[in-house]
Amino acid sequence: MGMFDNINKIRELKKLTDEINAMEFTSTSKDNKITITVKGDLSVKKIDIDPSLVNEKNLEILKKTIIDTTNKALNEAKNAMRNNTQKLAKDLGINVWCKTMFHHTKK
C-alpha cells in the first residue's frame, strides 16, 4: 500500500467519523415516559420527561430510568460506531485493532 493509498484511507476514516458524529440515537424508557437522544460523539442531545414523573416520591425512580435509558441510547451509538469502524478496519487490514477499540465490560 503506497503513501497515497494511506492518505485516502485516512480521509475515508475522517469522513466515517464525521458521519457517525452527526448521527443521532434515541431511546425511550419501557413506560414511554422518558426519551433520550444522544449524538454519535456520545454526548446527550435531548431529554424528554413526562411531567407526571416529576415529584419527590418519584425522584429516585426518575434518576434510575434516565440513567438506564441514556445508557441504552449510548450503547446504540457505540454499536454503530463499532460496526462502521470494523468494516473500514477490515478494508484497511487492521481487524485486530478494531475489535478491541470499542470493547467494554458491563458494570
XYZ file of C-alpha atoms in Angstrom:
107
model
C 0.000 0.000 0.000
C 1.516 3.294 -1.066
C 1.530 6.638 0.690
C -1.378 7.963 -1.386
C -3.449 4.880 -0.573
C -2.844 5.547 3.115
C -3.852 9.203 2.718
C -7.071 8.144 1.001
C -7.822 5.633 3.775
C -7.233 8.323 6.403
C -9.656 10.603 4.550
C -12.190 7.748 4.486
C -11.784 7.260 8.217
C -12.229 11.007 8.836
C -15.372 11.034 6.673
C -16.747 7.989 8.512
C -16.022 9.594 11.877
C -17.796 12.797 10.810
C -20.807 10.789 9.600
C -21.012 8.865 12.873
C -20.671 12.049 14.930
C -23.613 13.559 13.005
C -25.870 10.557 13.720
C -28.468 10.607 16.472
C -29.666 7.673 18.554
C -32.881 7.817 20.554
C -34.072 5.515 23.274
C -37.378 5.528 25.130
C -38.000 4.033 28.549
C -40.168 0.928 28.853
C -43.072 3.015 30.162
C -42.645 5.587 27.323
C -42.287 8.420 29.831
C -38.630 9.314 29.213
C -36.942 9.733 25.839
C -33.234 10.438 25.480
C -31.354 11.336 22.315
C -27.571 11.066 22.086
C -25.268 12.035 19.264
C -22.706 9.809 17.594
C -19.952 11.583 19.518
C -21.586 10.074 22.634
C -22.960 13.343 24.014
C -26.533 13.712 25.247
C -28.531 15.980 22.930
C -32.022 15.908 24.396
C -34.020 14.504 27.309
C -37.832 14.477 27.304
C -39.585 13.654 30.577
C -43.309 13.121 31.043
C -44.403 15.766 33.611
C -46.228 13.107 35.647
C -42.850 11.733 36.749
C -41.590 14.880 38.433
C -42.299 14.847 42.156
C -40.257 13.998 45.236
C -41.659 10.488 45.634
C -40.624 9.514 42.117
C -37.210 11.203 42.108
C -35.104 8.046 42.639
C -37.128 6.099 40.055
C -36.778 9.023 37.646
C -32.996 9.124 38.123
C -32.633 5.386 37.527
C -34.875 5.477 34.453
C -32.876 8.355 32.972
C -29.602 6.512 33.566
C -30.907 3.263 32.069
C -32.447 4.983 29.044
C -29.327 7.095 28.414
C -27.108 4.019 28.576
C -29.364 2.224 26.099
C -29.092 5.112 23.606
C -25.317 5.347 24.114
C -24.960 1.608 23.508
C -26.781 2.032 20.186
C -24.310 4.773 19.245
C -21.341 2.614 20.322
C -22.623 -0.331 18.294
C -22.994 1.801 15.171
C -19.509 3.232 15.672
C -18.016 -0.220 16.233
C -19.769 -1.756 13.222
C -18.746 1.031 10.849
C -15.205 1.140 12.176
C -14.848 -2.649 11.909
C -15.891 -2.509 8.266
C -13.342 0.187 7.492
C -10.651 -1.536 9.568
C -11.247 -4.752 7.651
C -10.762 -2.830 4.408
C -7.509 -1.459 5.852
C -6.403 -4.870 7.111
C -6.430 -3.905 10.784
C -9.239 -6.088 12.177
C -7.485 -6.957 15.443
C -7.101 -3.303 16.437
C -10.713 -2.539 15.703
C -12.131 -5.453 17.668
C -10.541 -4.192 20.857
C -11.045 -0.469 20.250
C -14.665 -0.374 21.438
C -14.550 -3.298 23.829
C -16.015 -2.529 27.213
C -17.241 -4.538 30.147
C -20.586 -4.121 31.868
C -20.553 -2.988 35.442
